[in-house]
Coordinates of C-alpha atoms and ligand atoms in Angstrom, one line a residue:
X7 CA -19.3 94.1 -14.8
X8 CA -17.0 93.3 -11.9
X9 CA -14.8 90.2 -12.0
X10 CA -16.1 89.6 -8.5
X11 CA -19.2 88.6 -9.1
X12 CA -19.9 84.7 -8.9
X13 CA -20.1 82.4 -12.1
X14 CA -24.2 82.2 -12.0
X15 CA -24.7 86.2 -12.2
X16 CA -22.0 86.5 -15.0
X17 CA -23.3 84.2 -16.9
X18 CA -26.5 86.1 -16.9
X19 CA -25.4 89.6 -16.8
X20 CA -22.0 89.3 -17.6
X21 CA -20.6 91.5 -21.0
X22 CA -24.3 93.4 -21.3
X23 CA -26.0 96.8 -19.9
X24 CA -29.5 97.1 -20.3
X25 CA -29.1 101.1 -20.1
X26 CA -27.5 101.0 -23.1
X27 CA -29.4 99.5 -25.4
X28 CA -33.1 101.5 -24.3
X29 CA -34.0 99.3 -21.6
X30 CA -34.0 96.1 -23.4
X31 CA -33.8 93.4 -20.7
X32 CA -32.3 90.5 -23.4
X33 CA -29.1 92.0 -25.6
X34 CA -31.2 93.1 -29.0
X35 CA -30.3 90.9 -32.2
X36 CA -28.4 93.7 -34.2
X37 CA -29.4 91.2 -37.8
X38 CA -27.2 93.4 -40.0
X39 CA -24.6 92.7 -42.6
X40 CA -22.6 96.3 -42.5
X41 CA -23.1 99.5 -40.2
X42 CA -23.8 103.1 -41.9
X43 CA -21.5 106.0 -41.0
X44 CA -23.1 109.7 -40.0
X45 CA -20.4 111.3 -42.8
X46 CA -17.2 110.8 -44.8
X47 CA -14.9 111.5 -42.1
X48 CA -16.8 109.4 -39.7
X49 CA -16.1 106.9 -42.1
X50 CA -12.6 107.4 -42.5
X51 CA -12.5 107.4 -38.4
X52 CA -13.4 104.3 -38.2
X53 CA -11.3 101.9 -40.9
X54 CA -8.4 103.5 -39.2
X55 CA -9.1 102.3 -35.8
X56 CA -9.5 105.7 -34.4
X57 CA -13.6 105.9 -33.8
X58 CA -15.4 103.0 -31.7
X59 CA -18.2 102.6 -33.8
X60 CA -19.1 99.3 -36.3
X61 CA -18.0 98.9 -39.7
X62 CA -19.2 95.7 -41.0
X63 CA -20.4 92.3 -39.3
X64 CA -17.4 90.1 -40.2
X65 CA -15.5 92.7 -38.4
X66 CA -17.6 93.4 -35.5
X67 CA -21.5 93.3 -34.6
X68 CA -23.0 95.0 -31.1
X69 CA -24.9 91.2 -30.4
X70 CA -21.6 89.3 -31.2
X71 CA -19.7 91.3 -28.8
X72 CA -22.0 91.0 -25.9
X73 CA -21.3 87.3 -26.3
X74 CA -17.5 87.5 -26.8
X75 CA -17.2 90.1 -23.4
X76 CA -20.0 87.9 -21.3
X77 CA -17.6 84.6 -22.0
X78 CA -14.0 86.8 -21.1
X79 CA -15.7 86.9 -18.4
X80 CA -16.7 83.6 -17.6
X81 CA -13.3 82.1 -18.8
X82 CA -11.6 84.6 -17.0
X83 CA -9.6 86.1 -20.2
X84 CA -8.9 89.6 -21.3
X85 CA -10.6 88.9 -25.0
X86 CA -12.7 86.9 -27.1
X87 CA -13.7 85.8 -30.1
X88 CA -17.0 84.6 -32.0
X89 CA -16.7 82.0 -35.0
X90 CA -19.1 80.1 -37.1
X91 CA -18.4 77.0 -35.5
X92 CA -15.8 75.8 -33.1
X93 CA -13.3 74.3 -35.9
X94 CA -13.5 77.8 -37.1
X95 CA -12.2 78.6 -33.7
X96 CA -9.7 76.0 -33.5
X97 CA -7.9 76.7 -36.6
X98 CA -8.2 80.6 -36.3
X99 CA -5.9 79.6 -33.0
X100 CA -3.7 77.2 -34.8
X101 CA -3.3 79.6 -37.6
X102 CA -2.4 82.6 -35.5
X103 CA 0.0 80.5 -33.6
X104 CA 2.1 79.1 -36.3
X105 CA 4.1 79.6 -40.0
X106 CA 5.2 77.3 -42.2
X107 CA 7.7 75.2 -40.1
X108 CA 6.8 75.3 -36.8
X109 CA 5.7 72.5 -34.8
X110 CA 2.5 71.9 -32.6
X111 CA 2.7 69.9 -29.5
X112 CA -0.5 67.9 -28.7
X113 CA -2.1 66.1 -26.2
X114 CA -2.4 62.3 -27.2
X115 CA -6.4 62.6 -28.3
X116 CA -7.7 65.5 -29.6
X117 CA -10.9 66.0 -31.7
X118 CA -11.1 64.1 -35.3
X119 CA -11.3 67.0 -37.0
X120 CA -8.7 68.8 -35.2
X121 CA -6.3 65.6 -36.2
X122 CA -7.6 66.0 -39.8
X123 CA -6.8 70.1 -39.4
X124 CA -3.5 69.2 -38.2
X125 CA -2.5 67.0 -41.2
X126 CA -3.6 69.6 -43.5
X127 CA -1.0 72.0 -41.6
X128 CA 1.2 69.4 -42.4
X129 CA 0.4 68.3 -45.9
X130 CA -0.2 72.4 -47.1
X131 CA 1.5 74.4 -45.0
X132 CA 4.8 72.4 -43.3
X133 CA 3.3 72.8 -40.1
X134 CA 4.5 69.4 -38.4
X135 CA 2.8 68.5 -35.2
X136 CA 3.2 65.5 -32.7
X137 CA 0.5 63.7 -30.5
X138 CA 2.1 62.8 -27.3
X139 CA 0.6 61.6 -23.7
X140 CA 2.0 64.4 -22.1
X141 CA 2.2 62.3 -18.5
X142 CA 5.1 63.7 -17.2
X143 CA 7.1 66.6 -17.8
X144 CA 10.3 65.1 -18.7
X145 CA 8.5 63.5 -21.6
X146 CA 7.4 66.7 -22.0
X147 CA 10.2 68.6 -22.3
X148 CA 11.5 66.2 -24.6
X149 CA 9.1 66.2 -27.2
X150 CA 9.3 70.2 -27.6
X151 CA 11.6 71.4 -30.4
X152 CA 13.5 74.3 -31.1
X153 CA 10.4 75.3 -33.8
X154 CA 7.4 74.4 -30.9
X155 CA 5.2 77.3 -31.2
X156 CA 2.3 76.3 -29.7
X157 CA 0.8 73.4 -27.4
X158 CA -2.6 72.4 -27.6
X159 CA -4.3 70.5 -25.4
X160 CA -7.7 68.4 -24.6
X161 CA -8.7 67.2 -21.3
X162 CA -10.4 65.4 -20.4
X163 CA -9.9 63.8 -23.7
X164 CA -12.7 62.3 -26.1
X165 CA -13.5 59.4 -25.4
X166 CA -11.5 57.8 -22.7
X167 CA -11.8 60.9 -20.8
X168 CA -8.6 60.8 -19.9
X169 CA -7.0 63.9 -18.1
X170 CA -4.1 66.1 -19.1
X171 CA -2.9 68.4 -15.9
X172 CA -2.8 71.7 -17.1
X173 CA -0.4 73.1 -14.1
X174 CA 2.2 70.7 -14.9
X175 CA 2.0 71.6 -18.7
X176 CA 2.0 75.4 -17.9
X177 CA 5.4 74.8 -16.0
X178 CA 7.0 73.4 -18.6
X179 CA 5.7 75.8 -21.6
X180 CA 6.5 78.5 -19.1
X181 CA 10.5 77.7 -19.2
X182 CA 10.2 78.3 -22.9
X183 CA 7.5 80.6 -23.8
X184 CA 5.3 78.3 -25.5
X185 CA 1.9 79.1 -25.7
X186 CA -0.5 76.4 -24.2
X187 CA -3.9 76.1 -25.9
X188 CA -6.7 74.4 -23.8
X189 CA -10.1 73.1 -25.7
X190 CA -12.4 73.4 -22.8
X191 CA -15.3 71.9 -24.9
X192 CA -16.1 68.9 -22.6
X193 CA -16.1 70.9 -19.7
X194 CA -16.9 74.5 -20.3
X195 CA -15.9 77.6 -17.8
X196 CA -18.6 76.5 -15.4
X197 CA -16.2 73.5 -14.6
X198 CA -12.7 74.0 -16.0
X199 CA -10.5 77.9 -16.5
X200 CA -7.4 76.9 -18.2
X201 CA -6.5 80.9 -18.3
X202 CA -6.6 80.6 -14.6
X203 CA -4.3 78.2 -14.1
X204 CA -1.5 79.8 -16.5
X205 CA -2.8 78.4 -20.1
X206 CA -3.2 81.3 -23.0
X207 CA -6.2 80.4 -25.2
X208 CA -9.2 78.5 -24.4
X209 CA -11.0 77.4 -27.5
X210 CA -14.7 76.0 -27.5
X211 CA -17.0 74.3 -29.4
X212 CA -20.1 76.6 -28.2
X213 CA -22.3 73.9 -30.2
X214 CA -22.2 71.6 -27.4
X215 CA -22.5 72.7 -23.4
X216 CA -22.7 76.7 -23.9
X217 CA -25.2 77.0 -26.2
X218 CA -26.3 73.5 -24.9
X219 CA -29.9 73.4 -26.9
X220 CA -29.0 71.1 -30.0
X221 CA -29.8 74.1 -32.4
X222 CA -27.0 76.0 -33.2
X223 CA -22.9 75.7 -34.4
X224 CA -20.5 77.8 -32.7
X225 CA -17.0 78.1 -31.9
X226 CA -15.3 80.7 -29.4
X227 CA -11.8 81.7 -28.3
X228 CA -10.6 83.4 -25.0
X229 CA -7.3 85.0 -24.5
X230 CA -5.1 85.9 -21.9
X231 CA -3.7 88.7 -23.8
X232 CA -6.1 91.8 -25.2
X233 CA -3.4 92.3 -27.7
X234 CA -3.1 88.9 -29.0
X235 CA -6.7 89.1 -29.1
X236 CA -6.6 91.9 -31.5
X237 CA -4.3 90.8 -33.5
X238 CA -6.0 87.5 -34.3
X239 CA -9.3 89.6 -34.8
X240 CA -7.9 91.3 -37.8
X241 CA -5.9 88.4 -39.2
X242 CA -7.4 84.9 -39.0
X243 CA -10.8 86.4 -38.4
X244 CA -11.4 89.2 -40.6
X245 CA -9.0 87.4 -43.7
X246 CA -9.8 83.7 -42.9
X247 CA -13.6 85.2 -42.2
X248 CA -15.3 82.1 -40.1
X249 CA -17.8 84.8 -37.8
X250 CA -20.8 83.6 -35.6
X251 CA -23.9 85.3 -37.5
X252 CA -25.6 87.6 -34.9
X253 CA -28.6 85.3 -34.4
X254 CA -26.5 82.5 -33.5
X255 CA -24.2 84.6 -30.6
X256 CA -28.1 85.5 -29.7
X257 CA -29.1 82.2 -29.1
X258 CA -25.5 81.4 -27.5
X259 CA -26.2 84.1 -24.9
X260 CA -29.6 82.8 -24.0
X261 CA -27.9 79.5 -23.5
X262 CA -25.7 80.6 -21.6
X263 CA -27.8 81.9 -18.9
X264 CA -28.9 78.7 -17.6
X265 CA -25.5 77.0 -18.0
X266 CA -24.5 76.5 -14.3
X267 CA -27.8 75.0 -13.7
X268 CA -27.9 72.9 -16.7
X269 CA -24.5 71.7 -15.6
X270 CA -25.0 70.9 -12.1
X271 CA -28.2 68.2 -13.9
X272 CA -25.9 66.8 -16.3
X273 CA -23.2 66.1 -14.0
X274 CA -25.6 64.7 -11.2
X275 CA -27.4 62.5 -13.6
X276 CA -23.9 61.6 -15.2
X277 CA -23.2 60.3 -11.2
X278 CA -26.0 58.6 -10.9
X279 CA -26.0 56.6 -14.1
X280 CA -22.2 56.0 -14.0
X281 CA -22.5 54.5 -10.5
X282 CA -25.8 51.9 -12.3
X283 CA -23.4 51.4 -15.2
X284 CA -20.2 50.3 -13.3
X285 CA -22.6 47.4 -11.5
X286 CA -24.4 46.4 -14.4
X287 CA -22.8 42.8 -15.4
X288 CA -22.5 43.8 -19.6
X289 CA -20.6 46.6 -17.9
X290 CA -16.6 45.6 -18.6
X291 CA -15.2 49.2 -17.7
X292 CA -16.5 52.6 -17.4
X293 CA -14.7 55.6 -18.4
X294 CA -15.7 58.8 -15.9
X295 CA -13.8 61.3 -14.0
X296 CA -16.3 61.4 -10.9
X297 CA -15.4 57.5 -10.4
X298 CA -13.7 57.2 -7.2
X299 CA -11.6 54.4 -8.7
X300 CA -10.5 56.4 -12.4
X301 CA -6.9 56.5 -12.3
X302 CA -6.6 60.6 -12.3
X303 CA -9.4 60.7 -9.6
X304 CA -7.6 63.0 -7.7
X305 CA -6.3 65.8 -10.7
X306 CA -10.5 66.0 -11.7
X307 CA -11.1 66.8 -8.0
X308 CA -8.4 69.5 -8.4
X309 CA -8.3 70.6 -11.6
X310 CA -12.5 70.7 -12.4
X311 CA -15.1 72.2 -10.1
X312 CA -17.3 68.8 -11.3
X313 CA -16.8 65.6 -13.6
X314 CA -18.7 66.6 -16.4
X315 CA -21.6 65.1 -18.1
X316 CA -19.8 62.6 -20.2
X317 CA -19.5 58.7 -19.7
X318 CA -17.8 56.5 -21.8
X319 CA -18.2 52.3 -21.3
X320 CA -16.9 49.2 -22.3
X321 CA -19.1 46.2 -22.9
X322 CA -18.6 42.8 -22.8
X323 CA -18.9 41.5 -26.3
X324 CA -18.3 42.6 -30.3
X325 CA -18.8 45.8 -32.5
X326 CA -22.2 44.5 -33.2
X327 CA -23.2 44.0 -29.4
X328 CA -22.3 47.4 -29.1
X329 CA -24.5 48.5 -32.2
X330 CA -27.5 46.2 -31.4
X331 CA -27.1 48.2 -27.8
X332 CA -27.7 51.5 -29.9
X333 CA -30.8 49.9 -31.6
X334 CA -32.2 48.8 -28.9
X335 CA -32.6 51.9 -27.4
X336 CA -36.1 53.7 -27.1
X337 CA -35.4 57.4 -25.5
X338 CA -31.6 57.9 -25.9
X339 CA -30.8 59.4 -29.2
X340 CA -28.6 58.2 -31.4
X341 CA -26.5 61.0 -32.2
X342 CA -22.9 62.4 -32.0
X343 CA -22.9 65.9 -30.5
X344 CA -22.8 66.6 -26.5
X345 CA -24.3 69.0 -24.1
X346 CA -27.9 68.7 -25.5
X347 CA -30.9 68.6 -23.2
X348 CA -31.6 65.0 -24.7
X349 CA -29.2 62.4 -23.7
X350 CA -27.0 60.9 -26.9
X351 CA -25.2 58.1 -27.2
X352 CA -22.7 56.9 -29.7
X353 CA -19.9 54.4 -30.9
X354 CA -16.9 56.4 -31.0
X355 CA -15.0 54.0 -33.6
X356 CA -17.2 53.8 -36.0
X357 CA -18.6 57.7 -35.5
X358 CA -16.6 60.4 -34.3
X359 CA -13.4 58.4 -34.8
X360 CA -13.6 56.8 -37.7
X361 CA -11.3 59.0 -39.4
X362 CA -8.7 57.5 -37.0
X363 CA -6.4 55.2 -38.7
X364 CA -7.4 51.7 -36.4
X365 CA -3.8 51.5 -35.1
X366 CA -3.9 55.2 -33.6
X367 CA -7.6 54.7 -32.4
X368 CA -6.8 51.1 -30.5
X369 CA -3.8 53.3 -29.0
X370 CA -6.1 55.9 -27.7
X371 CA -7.7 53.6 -25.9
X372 CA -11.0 53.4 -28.7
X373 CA -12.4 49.8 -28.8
X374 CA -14.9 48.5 -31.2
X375 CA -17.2 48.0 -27.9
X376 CA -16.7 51.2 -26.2
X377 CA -19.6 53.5 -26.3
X378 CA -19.7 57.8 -25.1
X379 CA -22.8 58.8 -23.2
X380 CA -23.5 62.6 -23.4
X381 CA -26.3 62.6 -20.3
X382 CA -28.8 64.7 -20.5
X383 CA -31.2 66.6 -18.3
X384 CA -34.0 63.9 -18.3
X385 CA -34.9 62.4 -14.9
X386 CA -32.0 60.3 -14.2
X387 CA -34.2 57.0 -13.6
X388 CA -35.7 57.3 -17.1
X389 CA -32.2 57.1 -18.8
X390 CA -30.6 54.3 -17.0
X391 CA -34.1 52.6 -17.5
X392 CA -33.5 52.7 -21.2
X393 CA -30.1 52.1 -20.9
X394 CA -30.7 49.1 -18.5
X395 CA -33.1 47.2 -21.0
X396 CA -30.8 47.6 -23.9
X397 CA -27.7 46.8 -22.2
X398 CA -29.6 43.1 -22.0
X399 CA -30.7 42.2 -18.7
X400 CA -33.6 44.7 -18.5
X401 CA -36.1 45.2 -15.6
X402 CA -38.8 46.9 -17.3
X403 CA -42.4 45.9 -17.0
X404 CA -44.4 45.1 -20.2
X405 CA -45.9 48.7 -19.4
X406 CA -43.3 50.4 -19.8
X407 CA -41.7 50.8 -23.0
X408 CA -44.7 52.9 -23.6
X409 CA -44.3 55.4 -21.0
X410 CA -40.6 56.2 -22.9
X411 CA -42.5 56.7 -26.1
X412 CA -42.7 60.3 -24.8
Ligands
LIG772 C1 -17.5 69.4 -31.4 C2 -16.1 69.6 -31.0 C3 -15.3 70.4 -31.7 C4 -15.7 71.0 -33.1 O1 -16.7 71.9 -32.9 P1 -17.8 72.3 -34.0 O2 -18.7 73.3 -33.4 O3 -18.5 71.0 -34.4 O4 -17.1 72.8 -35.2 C5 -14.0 70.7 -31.3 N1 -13.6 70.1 -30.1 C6 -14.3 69.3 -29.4 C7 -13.8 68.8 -28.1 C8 -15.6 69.0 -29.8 O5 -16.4 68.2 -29.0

């Protein structure tokens, strides 16, 4: 498939021929656990690299690598890989990247389980890492040691949404080599390609925007390089073993078709409903790249083709203000997660941050009253309606508490 076709038709015909596979307009769900060989030698060919044909699943499966090629693709990389679930992915990277005393730059945030991975590296393996704001590259170039083999970055980060920009970091890596690893959960190749704009790896969490239906966990890698591609297919994948099953890459590549459109709804209702929140009164601060007056306005206008579907806010009050908000709530689901058709919400300190010693989290920027917002694809009016009552100073009619009972 040509790189010059746009985003939308790569995401639908991106990584597959039809031809190929008799016809078959959707890539085939090849549900196997190993592959036979014609004869001995055939055999033979193949564990020593020198025939094309499958071996076993954990080492390769035909509806796996239709997924991995139609998301090289769509990141722009020369490789991919599929894992059970994007921590999977994450720490295949991490692994690949480093030995026992070698040092991992980060950006200041980064998922709670990645933090948790990255003090086991520490604790096990002597892998010692640093979380630093990574404003400026003097401060940069600073906090890189002699032993930095890799720099991994999130942005924007979870759950301030603050930005990291990715051309400054590649400048500085550049001068020595390093590596630069983006997590381009939040945004996914519709809106963000780290590879692009110099980066190495892109890892994803393919549970949330790309397969972007609630009902499957996924992880995914992208690389710059074929080779190092390779190579991390027959070390941390094959020996570490965290593969996506073939029914899950299938239901990753029907979720991918629609991601464009999906995205283009979750950001415009993200618009909408930010602009509601920042007026509402309760309101003390929102926390969204598309907000003329968030500080790194400018880098999401240059470095994301949108602002993403995520919101976080600050409200006027305590922890249990913010999880009364939560109960009141009729339509909005409760729920950590992002990128589902249903919008969730969530209180960061007590949820997906908890694991965060308190004096790290205040640091980040994580109050006991700050609340993330994955918007969904609802109609727009319906959300903030159901927001808009719970925040306090509701509008609704007696009718219509009803009408959300959908
Ligand atoms: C969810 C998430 C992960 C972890 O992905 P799983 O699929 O849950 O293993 C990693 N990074 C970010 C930014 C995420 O949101």
């Amino acid at each position: 498939m040509s790189q010059h076709r746009r985003f939308e038709t790569q995401a639908i015909h991106g990584g597959y021929n039809s031809n190929e596979q008799m016809g078959s307009l959707v890539p085939p769900l090849f549900q196997t656990s190993t592959f036979t060989f014609p004869t001995a030698e055939e055999g033979e060919r193949r564990f020593a690299g020198e025939s094309d044909g499958y071996v076993y699943t954990r080492l390769g499966n035909p509806t796996v690598k239709v997924l991995e090629e139609k998301i090289a693709f769509l990141e722009q990389g020369e490789g991919a890989l599929a894992f059970a679930s994007g921590m999977a992915a994450v720490s295949a990277t991490l692994f690949h990247l480093t030995k026992t005393g070698d040092h991992i730059l980060c950006s200041e945030g980064v998922y709670g389980c990645t933090f948790g991975l990255l003090q086991l590296m520490k604790e096990k393996h002597h892998i010692a890492h640093d979380l630093m704001p990574l404003d400026n590259e003097d401060s940069m170039r600073a906090a890189i040691q002699e032993n930095t083999t890799c720099i991994y970055i999130e942005t924007p980060i979870n759950p301030t949404m603050k930005l990291v920009d990715l051309p400054m970091i590649v400048r500085v890596a550049k001068e020595r080599n390093i590596p630069v690893v983006v997590d381009n959960t939040f945004c996914s190749p519709y809106l963000q390609q780290p590879l692009t704009l110099g980066c190495d790896f892109v890892v994803h969490s393919a549970t949330k925007y790309i397969g972007g239906h609630g009902d499957v966990i996924a992880g995914l890698v992208v690389g710059r390089s074929k080779e190092a591609m390779q190579e991390m297919a027959m070390t941390t994948m094959k020996d570490i073993g965290g593969v996506l099953s073939p029914f899950d890459a299938w239901l990753l590549l029907r979720g991918l078709k629609t991601l464009p459109i999906r995205l283009d709804r979750h950001c415009d209702n993200a618009e909408k409903v930010a602009t509601e929140l920042k007026k509402h009164p309760n309101v003390k601060r929102i926390y969204y790249p598309g907000d003329p007056e968030f500080p790194q306005y400018e880098l999401a206008q240059k470095q994301m083709r949108k602002p993403g579907g995520l919101i976080s806010f600050e409200i006027d009050g305590t922890k249990e203000d913010a999880q009364q908000l939560l109960n009141r709530l009729r339509l909005l689901k409760i729920a950590v997660s992002l990128g589902d058709a249903e919008t969730l919400i969530q209180h960061p300190a007590t949820m997906t941050h908890a694991v965060v010693p308190e004096k790290q989290r205040k640091k980040m920027g994580i109050s006991d009253t700050l609340i993330r917002l994955s918007v969904g694809l609802e109609a727009w009016e319906d959300i903030w309606t159901d927001l808009e009552q719970a925040l306090g100073a509701g509008k609704l009619s007696p009718t219509e508490p009803d009408r959300l009972q959908i």
